[in-house]
Every structure is written in structure tokens, then in C-alpha cells.
Short mmCIF file of C-alpha atoms in Angstrom, two decimals:
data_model
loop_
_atom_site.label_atom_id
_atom_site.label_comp_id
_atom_site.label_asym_id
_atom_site.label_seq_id
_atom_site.Cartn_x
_atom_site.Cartn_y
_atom_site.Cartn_z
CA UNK A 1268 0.00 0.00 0.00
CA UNK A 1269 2.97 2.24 0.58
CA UNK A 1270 4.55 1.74 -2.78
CA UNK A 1271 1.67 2.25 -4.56
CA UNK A 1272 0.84 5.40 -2.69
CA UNK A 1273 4.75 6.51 -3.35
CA UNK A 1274 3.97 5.36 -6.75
CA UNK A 1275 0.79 7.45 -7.38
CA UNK A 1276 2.43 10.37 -5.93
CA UNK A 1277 5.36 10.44 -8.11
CA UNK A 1278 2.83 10.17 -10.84
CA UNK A 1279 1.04 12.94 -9.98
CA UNK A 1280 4.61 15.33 -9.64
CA UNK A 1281 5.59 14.07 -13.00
CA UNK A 1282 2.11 14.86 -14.49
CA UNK A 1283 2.04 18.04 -13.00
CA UNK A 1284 5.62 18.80 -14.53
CA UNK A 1285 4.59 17.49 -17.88
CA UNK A 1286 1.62 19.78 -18.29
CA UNK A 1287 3.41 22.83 -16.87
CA UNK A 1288 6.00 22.25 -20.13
CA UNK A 1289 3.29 21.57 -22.16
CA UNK A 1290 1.38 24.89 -21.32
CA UNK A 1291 4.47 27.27 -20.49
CA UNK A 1292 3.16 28.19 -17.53
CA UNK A 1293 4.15 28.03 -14.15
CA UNK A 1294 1.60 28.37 -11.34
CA UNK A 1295 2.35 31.63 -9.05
CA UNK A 1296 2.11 29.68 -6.23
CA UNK A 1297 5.56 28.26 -6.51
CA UNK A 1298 7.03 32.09 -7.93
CA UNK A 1299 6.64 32.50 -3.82
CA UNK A 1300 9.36 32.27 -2.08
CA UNK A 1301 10.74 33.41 1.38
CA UNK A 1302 14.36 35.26 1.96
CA UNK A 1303 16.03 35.06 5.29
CA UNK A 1304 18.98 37.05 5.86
CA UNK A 1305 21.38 36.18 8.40
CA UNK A 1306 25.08 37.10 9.50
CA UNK A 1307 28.50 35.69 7.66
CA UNK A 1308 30.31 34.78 10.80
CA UNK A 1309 33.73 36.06 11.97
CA UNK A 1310 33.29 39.59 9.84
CA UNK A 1311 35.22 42.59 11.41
CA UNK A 1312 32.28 44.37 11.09
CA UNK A 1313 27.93 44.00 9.95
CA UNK A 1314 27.91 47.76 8.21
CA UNK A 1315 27.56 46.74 4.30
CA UNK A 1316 25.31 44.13 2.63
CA UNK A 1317 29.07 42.23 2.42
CA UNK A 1318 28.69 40.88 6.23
CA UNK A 1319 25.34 39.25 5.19
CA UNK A 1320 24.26 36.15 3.17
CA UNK A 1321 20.16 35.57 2.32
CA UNK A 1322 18.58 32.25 2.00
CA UNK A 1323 16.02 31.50 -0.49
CA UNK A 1324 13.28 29.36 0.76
CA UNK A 1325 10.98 27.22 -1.90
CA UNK A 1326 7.89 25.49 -2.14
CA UNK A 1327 8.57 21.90 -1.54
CA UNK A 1328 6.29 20.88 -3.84
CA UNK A 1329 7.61 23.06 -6.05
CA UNK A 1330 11.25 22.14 -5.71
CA UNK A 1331 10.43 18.06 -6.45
CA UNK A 1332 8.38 19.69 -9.77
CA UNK A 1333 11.84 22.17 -10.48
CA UNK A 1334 13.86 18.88 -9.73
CA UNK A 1335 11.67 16.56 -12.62
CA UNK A 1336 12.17 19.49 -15.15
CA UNK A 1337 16.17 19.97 -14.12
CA UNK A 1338 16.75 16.48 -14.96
CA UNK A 1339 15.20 16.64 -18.14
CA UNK A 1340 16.75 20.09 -19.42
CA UNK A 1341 20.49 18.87 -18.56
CA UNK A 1342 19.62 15.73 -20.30
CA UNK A 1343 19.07 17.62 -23.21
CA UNK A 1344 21.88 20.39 -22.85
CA UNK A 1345 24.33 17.20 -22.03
CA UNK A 1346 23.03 15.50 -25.34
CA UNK A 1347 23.37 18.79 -27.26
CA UNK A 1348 26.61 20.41 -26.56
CA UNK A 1349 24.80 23.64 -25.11
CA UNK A 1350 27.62 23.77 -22.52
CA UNK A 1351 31.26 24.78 -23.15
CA UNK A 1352 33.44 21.68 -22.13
CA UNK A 1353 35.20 23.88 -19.77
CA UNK A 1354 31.82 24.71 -17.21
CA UNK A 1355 32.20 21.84 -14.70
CA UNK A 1356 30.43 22.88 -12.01
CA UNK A 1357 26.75 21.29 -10.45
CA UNK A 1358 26.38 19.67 -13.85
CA UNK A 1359 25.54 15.85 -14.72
CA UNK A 1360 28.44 13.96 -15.53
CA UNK A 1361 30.91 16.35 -14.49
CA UNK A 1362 32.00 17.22 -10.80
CA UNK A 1363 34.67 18.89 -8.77
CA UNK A 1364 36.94 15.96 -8.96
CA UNK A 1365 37.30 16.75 -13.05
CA UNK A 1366 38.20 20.42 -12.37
CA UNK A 1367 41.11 18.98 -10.76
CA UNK A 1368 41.71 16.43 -12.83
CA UNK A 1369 41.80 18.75 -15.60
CA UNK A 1370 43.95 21.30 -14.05
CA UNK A 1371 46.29 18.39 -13.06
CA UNK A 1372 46.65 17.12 -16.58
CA UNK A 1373 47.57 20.80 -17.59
CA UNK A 1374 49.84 21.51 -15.69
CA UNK A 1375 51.82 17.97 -16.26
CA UNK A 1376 51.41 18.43 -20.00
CA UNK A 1377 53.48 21.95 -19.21
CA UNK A 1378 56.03 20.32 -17.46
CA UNK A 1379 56.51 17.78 -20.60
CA UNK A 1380 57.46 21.16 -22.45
CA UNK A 1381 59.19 22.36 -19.91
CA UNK A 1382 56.61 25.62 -19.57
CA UNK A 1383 55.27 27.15 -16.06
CA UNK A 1384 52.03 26.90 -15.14
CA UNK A 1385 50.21 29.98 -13.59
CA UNK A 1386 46.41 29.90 -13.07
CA UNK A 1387 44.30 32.79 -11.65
CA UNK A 1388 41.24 32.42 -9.51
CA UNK A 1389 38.38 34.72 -9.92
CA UNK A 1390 34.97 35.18 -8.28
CA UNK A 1391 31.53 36.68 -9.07
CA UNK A 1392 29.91 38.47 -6.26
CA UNK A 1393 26.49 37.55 -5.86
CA UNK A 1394 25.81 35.66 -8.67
CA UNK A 1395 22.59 33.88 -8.00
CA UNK A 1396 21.02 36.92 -6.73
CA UNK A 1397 21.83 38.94 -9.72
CA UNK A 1398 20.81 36.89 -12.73
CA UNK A 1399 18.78 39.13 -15.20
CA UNK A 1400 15.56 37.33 -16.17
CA UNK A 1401 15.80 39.17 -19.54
CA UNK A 1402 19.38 38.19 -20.65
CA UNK A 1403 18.52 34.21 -19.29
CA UNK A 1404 15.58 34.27 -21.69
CA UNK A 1405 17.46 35.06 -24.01
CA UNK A 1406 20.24 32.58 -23.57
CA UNK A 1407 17.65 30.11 -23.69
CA UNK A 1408 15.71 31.21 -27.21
CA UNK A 1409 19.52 31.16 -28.44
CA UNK A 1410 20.15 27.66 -28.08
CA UNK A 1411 17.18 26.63 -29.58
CA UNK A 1412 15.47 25.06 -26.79
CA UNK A 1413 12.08 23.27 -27.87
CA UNK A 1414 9.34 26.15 -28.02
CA UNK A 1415 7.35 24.67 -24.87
CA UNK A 1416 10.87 24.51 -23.12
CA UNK A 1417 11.35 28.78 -24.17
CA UNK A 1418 7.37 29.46 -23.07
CA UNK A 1419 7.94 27.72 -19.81
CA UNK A 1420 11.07 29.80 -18.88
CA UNK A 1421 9.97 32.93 -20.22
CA UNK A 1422 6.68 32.39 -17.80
CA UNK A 1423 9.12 30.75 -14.77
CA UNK A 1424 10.93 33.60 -14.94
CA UNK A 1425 7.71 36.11 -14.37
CA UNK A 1426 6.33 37.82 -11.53
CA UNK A 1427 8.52 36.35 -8.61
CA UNK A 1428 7.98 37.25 -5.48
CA UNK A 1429 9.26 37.45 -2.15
CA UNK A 1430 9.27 38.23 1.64
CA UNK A 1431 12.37 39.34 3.39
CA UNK A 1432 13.30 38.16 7.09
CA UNK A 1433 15.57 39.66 9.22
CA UNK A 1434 15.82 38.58 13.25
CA UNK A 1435 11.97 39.69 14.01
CA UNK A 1436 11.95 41.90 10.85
CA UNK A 1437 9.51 40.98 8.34
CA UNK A 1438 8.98 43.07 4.79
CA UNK A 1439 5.85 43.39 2.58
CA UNK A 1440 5.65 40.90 -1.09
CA UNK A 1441 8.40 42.24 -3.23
CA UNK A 1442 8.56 42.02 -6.85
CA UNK A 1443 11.94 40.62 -7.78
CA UNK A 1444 12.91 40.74 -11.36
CA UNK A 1445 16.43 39.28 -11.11
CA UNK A 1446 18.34 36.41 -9.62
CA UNK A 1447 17.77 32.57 -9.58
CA UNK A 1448 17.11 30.49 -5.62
CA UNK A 1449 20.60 29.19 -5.69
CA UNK A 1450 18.75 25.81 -3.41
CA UNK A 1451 16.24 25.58 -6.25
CA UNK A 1452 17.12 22.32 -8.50
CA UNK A 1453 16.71 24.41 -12.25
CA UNK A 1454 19.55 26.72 -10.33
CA UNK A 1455 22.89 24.43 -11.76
CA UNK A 1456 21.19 24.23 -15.14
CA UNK A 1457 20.37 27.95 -15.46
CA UNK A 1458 23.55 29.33 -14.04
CA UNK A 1459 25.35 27.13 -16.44
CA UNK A 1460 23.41 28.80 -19.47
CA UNK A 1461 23.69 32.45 -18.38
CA UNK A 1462 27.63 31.55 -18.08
CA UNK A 1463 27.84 30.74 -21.70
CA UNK A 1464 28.61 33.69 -23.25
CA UNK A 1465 31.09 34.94 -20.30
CA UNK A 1466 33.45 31.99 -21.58
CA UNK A 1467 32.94 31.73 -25.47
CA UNK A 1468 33.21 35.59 -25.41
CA UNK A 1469 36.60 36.00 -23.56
CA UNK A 1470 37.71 32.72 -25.32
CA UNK A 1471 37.50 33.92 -29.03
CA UNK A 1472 38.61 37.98 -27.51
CA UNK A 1473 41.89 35.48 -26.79
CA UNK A 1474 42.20 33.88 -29.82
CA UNK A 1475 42.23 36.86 -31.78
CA UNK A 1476 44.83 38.65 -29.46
CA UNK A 1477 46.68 35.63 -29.74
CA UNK A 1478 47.07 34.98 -25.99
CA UNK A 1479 47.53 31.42 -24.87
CA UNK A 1480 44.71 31.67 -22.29
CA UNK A 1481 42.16 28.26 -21.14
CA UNK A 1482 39.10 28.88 -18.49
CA UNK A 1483 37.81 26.95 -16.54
CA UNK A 1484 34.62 27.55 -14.51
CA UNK A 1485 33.02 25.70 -11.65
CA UNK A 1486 29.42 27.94 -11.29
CA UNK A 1487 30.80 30.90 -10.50
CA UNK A 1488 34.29 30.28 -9.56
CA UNK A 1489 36.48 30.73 -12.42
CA UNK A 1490 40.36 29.91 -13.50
CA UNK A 1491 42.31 31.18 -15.85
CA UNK A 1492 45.16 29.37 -17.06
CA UNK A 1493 48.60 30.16 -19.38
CA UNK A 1494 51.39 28.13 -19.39
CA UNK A 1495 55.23 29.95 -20.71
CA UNK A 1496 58.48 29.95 -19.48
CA UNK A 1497 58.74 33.74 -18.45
CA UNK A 1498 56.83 34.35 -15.20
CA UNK A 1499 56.68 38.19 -16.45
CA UNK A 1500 54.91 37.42 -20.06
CA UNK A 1501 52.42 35.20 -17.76
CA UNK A 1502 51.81 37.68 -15.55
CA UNK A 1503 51.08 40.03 -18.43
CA UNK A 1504 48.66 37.15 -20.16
CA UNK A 1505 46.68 36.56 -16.62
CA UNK A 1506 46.44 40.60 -16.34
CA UNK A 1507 45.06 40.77 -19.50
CA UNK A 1508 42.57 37.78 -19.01
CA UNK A 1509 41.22 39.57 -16.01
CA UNK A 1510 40.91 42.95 -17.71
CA UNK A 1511 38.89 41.42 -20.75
CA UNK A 1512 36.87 39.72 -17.57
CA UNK A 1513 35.71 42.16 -15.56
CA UNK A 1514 34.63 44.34 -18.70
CA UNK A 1515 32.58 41.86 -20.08
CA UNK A 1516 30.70 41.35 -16.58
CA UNK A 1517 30.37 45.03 -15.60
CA UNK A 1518 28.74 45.11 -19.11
CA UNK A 1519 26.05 42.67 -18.29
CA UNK A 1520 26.05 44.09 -14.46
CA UNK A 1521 27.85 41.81 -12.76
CA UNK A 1522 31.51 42.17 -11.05
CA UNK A 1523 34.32 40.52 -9.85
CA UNK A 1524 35.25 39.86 -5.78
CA UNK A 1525 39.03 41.36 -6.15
CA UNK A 1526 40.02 39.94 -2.86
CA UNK A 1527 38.89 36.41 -3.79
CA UNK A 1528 41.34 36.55 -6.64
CA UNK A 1529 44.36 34.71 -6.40
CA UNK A 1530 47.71 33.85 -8.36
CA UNK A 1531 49.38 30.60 -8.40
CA UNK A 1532 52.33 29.32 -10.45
CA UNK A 1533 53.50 25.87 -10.82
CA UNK A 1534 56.91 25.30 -11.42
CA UNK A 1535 59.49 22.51 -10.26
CA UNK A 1536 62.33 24.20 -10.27
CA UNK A 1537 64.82 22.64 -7.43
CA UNK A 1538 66.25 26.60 -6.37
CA UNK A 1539 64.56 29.31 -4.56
CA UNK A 1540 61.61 29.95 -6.89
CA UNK A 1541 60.55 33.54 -5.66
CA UNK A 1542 58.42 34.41 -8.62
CA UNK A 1543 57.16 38.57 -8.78
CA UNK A 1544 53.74 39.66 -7.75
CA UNK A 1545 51.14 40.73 -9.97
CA UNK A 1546 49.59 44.37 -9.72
CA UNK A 1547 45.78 44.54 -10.63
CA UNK A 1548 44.79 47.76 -9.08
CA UNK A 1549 44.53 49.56 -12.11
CA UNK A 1550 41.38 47.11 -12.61
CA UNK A 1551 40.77 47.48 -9.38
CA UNK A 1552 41.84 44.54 -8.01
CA UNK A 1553 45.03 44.40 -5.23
CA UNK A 1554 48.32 43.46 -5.44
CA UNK A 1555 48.69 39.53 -5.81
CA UNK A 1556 51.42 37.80 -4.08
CA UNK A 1557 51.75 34.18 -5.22
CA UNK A 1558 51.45 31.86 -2.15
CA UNK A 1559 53.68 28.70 -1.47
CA UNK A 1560 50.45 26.84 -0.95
CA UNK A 1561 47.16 27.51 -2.60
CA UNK A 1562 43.90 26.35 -1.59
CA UNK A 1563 41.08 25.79 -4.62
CA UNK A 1564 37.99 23.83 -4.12
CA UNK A 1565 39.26 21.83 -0.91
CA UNK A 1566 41.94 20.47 -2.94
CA UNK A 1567 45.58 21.79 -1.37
CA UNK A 1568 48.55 22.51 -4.37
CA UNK A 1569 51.78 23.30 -4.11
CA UNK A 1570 54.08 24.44 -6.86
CA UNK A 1571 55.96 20.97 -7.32
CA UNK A 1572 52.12 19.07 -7.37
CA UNK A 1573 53.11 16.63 -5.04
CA UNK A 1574 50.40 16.81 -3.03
CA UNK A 1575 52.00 16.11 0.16
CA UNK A 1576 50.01 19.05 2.34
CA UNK A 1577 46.27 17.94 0.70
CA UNK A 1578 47.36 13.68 1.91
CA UNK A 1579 48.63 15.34 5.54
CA UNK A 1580 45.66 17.96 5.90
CA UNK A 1581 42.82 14.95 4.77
CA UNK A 1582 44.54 11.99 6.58
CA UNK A 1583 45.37 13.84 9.89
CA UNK A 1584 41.43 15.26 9.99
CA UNK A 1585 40.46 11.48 9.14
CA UNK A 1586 42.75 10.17 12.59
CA UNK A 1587 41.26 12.98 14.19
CA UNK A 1588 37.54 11.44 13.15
CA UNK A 1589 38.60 7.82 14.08
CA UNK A 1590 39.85 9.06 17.90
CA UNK A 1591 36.33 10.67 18.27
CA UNK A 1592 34.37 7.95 17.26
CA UNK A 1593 34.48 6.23 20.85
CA UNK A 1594 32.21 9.20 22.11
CA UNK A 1595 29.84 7.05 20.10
CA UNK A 1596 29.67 4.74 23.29
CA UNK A 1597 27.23 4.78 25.65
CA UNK A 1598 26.95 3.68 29.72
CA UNK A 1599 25.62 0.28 28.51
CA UNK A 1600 27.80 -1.16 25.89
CA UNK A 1601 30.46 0.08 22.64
CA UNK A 1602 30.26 0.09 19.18
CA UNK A 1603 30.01 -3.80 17.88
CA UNK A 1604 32.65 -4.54 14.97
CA UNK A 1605 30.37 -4.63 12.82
CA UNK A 1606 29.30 -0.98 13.37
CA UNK A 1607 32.74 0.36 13.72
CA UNK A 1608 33.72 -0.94 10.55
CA UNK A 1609 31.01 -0.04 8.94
CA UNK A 1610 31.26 3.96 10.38
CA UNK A 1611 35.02 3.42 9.10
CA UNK A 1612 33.97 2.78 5.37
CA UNK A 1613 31.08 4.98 5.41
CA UNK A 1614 32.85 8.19 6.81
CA UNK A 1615 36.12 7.82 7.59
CA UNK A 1616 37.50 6.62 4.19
CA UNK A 1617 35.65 9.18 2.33
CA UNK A 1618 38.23 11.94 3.95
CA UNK A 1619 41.09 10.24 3.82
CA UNK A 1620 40.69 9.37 0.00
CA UNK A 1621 39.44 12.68 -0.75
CA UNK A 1622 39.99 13.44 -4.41
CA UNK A 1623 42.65 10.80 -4.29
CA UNK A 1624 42.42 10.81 -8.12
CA UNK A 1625 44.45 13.12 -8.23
CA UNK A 1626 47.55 11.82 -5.94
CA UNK A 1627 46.89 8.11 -5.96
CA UNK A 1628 49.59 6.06 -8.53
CA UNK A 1629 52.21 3.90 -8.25
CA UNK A 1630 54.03 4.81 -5.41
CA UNK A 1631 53.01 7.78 -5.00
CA UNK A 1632 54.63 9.99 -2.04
CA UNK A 1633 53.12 10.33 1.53
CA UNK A 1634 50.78 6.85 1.52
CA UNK A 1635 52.78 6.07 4.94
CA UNK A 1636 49.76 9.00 6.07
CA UNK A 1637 47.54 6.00 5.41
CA UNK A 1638 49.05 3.47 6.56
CA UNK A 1639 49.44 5.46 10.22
CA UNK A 1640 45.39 6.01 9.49
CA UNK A 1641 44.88 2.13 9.21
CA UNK A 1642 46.82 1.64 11.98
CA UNK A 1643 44.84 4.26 14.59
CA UNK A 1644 42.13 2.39 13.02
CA UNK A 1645 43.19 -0.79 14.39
CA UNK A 1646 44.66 0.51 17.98
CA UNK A 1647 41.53 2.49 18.49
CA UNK A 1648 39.24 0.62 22.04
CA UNK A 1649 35.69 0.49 20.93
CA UNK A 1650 34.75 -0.82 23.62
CA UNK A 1651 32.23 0.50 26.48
#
């Protein structure tokens, strides 16, 4: 009786998806949503719109219905080729693992030709929240979406609304014209569509300057990438690359966070590699001074990629996990073997291996972390 119920109401969500495609229309009780601000912790100070974050809260209904329709529309971008091989971010078939994967092969391939590698983080501020309706519609009619798929969005994408909560503050129904629910499930497909242009445009502005630039975007962190063997013509590619950037985003009214930007350079040269910083306040950025160890999407680099501090950093917070997992216990009896080997696979590994495609081969340096993991593992009482 349960499945069947489960059954009938998955039915009923998929019908109800179906017919909202079918009639481009979606019903304004979903366009409702609820925004609750609250504080970004361990700010020096709550006096700009900086020291705050806001939460978009859905429909549930609505979000299972969003969910049905995601699927379906990254099936067919996915089968299509709608999306630029380098946007890897909250997409099917692609995940944060292949950003490093990718980067890793890069910067290998370099070294084969003995070149440097120097890659440039950027980040869009507020990007969810400032999403114009009017350019995503048309980013959608442009790659010919089926005309049900371009009536649906250009109605989904109407007369939004939304109440604002603040501590015991709560604002009248606003209108709001721009900006996707980044927790809504149509959010990683649409993002990735209204990011199009911002890497085919830069990419071809690159080709015809002739600069030896790739991109690489997860949502809406971004890397820029050149590979030489001068660190001063690199640092004149990556300024360029950010110029031509935040240009093209002021244009369609978004900008760059300068002090999320960030300069790496790869190199495994055995000396003292003391490579010279790179000024971007004329774009009104800061002055970048490249790190000894950078820190991109949890993974950890250093210049020599041997990932020695990313195996130390996961493996010692995995030890630390295993040592805490006798406060499990209780007064009346431990964790069983069973359980504690099961907690082990389940949580423990998942840390420790973290992104190990990247660093796991033959041999590879700093597996002794493991071993010393296996070991705690084994030494740890489990008993009550």
C-alpha cells in the first residue's frame, strides 16, 4: 500500500511537470518564495550588505516539480553540446573531482614542455542573486530550446515574489525581477546557461589577441590558465585575461570579488623559486602575491604538485575522526565490529581518500599518512 501510494504520488509530480512544459506556464504559487537574511560569521564588522548572506526558501512541492524538469533540461543540454566543455560545475556527468583532474593534466602536460604553469582564480559576487531574467531568456531562445521549453522559462521567470526576514523583521511581497534560488534544482542548469557567453566571449577575444589563455569555470568560480616559461609574459597574459573579464561582466552588471582573486604558479624548479607579484589595481583589483600553498575547491597545491600538504591535511582530519568515534559509546555497551567498521567505510574513508584521483599512482609519495590512518584504526578501544 505504501509503494503504490509513493507510486501514485510520483505520478502525480511528474504529471504536474509534464503539463506545466506543455502549457508554459508556471503556477504563481511556486514564484513565492521566502528570503532570510542572516550574518557571515567572523566579519570585522555587519555595516555593508558584504557581512550578510540571504537564503532563499521554496515550495517543496515546487522544488520536487523544479527537480523533474532539471533532470530533463540537462539531459538535453548534455546530449546537445549547449555547454562549453570547460563549465564543470553542479552539472551531470561532471563534478569537482574533473576540475582537478583537468587542471592536473595541464599543468603535467606543461612540465613535458618544460613551460610554467600559472592559473588565476576569480569570483563573481552575488551571482545567484543577480541573474537578469531578460538576458537568461534570451540565452535560452539562443540555443534553440524546444518552443514549450522557451514558453515555460519565459513564464518561470515572471512575476517572482518574495518576503524578506531579518531577526523579528519581516517586509511586505516584493517584486523581484532578477536572480535565480541558488537551493532551487533548475539553479545548476540555469547558471550554467547564463555563463555561456562569459566563456565563449573572452575565449574567441583570446584567440584573436593571440594569448595562450584556457578557463575553466566551476558555477561561478572561475580559472584562468597560461602556461610559458617567463613568469613576467604570464603575468602580463593573466592581467590581460582579467581585464577582458571584468569588462565583459560590468557590461552585463555583474563584477568581480578582487580579494577572492588569487595567483598561483606551478613550477618545479629545485632553487629558490621567488616568482614577482602581480599588480591589478589599475582594474581594481590588489596586489597579488603568489602563495607557497594555494587552496582551490578543498583540494591543497603546491608548486611541485606533489600533493604532500592535501594527503597530511585529509589523513590527519580522518585520525582525528577515528579518535572521536568512541564518544559514540554509551553507559551500557560500545560500538560492535560490525558498526565500527562499517562507520570506518562509510565516513572515515571518504576523507582520507578525498579526491585521491588526483595523488593516488604507483608509489606515490606520503601513503605512509595511510598506513598510520589504518593503523589508529586498528589501535583504536571500541569498547564500552
Amino acid at each position: 500500500m505504501i509503494i503504490l501510494k509513493n507510486d501514485e504520488c510520483l505520478n502525480s509530480i511528474i504529471g504536474i511537470a509534464n503539463t506545466c512544459i506543455e502549457l508554459g506556464y508556471w503556477p504563481s504559487y511556486f514564484k513565492r518564495s521566502m528570503t532570510v537574511v542572516i550574518l557571515k560569521l567572523n566579519k570585522k564588522s555587519y555595516d555593508s550588505s558584504k557581512s550578510f548572506r540571504s537564503i532563499i526558501l521554496l515550495n517543496t512541492i515546487g522544488k520536487l516539480i523544479e527537480k523533474v524538469i532539471g533532470e530533463r533540461l540537462q539531459f538535453i543540454t548534455a546530449a546537445n553540446d549547449f555547454i562549453h566543455p570547460s563549465q564543470l560545475g553542479r552539472l551531470k556527468f561532471k563534478s569537482m573531482t574533473d576540475v582537478g583532474v583537468a587542471l592536473t593534466h595541464i599543468i603535467q602536460m606543461g612540465w613535458v614542455k618544460n613551460l610554467t604553469t600559472s592559473t588565476l582564480t576569480f569570483d563573481i559576487a552575488q551571482f545567484f542573486p543577480s541573474l537578469n531574467h531578460c538576458l537568461l531568456t534570451l540565452i535560452i531562445k539562443k540555443v534553440v530550446f524546444d518552443y514549450h521549453i522557451i514558453s515555460f522559462f519565459s513564464n518561470y521567470l515572471m512575476d517572482r515574489k518574495t518576503n524578506y526576514f531579518w531577526n523579528n523583521f519581516t517586509s511586505p511581497i516584493c517584486n523581484i525581477n532578477v536572480g535565480v534560488g541558488q537551493s532551487s534544482a533548475l539553479s545548476p542548469i540555469l547558471s550554467a546557461l547564463y555563463l555561456f557567453p562569459f566563456i565563449y566571449i573572452p575565449e574567441n577575444h583570446f584567440k584573436n589577441l593571440k594569448i595562450p589563455i584556457s578557463i575553466i569555470s566551476f558555477v561561478d568560480d572561475g580559472l584562468f590558465i597560461s602556461q610559458n616559461k617567463s613568469i613576467n609574459i604570464l603575468n602580463s597574459h593573466l592581467f590581460c585575461s582579467y581585464n577582458v573579464l571584468t569588462k565583459l561582466l560590468k557590461k552585463f552588471g555583474l563584477i568581480v570579488k578582487h580579494t577572492k582573486t588569487e595567483i598561483f604558479h606551478f613550477n618545479r624548479s629545485q632553487g629558490v623559486f621567488n616568482p614577482p607579484l602581480l599588480n591589478l589595481t589599475p582594474l581594481g583589483g590588489s596586489i597579488l602575491w603568489p602563495n607557497d600553498l594555494w587552496k582551490y575547491l578543498s583540494f591543497i597545491f603546491n608548486r611541485k604538485l606533489t600533493f604532500h600538504q592535501h594527503i597530511n591535511f585529509y589523513a590527519n582530519k580522518s585520525i582525528s575522526m577515528v579518535k572521536c568515534m568512541k564518544l559514540l559509546n554509551n553507559s551500557n555497551c560500545g560500538i560492535n565490529p560490525l558498526q565500527k567498521c562499517l562507520l570506518y567505510r562509510t565516513c572515515i574513508l571518504h576523507i582520507a581518500l578525498y579526491r585521491f584521483q588526483l595523488w593516488f599512482y604507483n608509489h606515490a609519495p606520503m601513503i605512509y599518512h595511510l598506513k598510520a590512518l589504518g593503523k589508529c584504526k586498528e589501535e583504536q578501544p571500541y569498547g564500552s
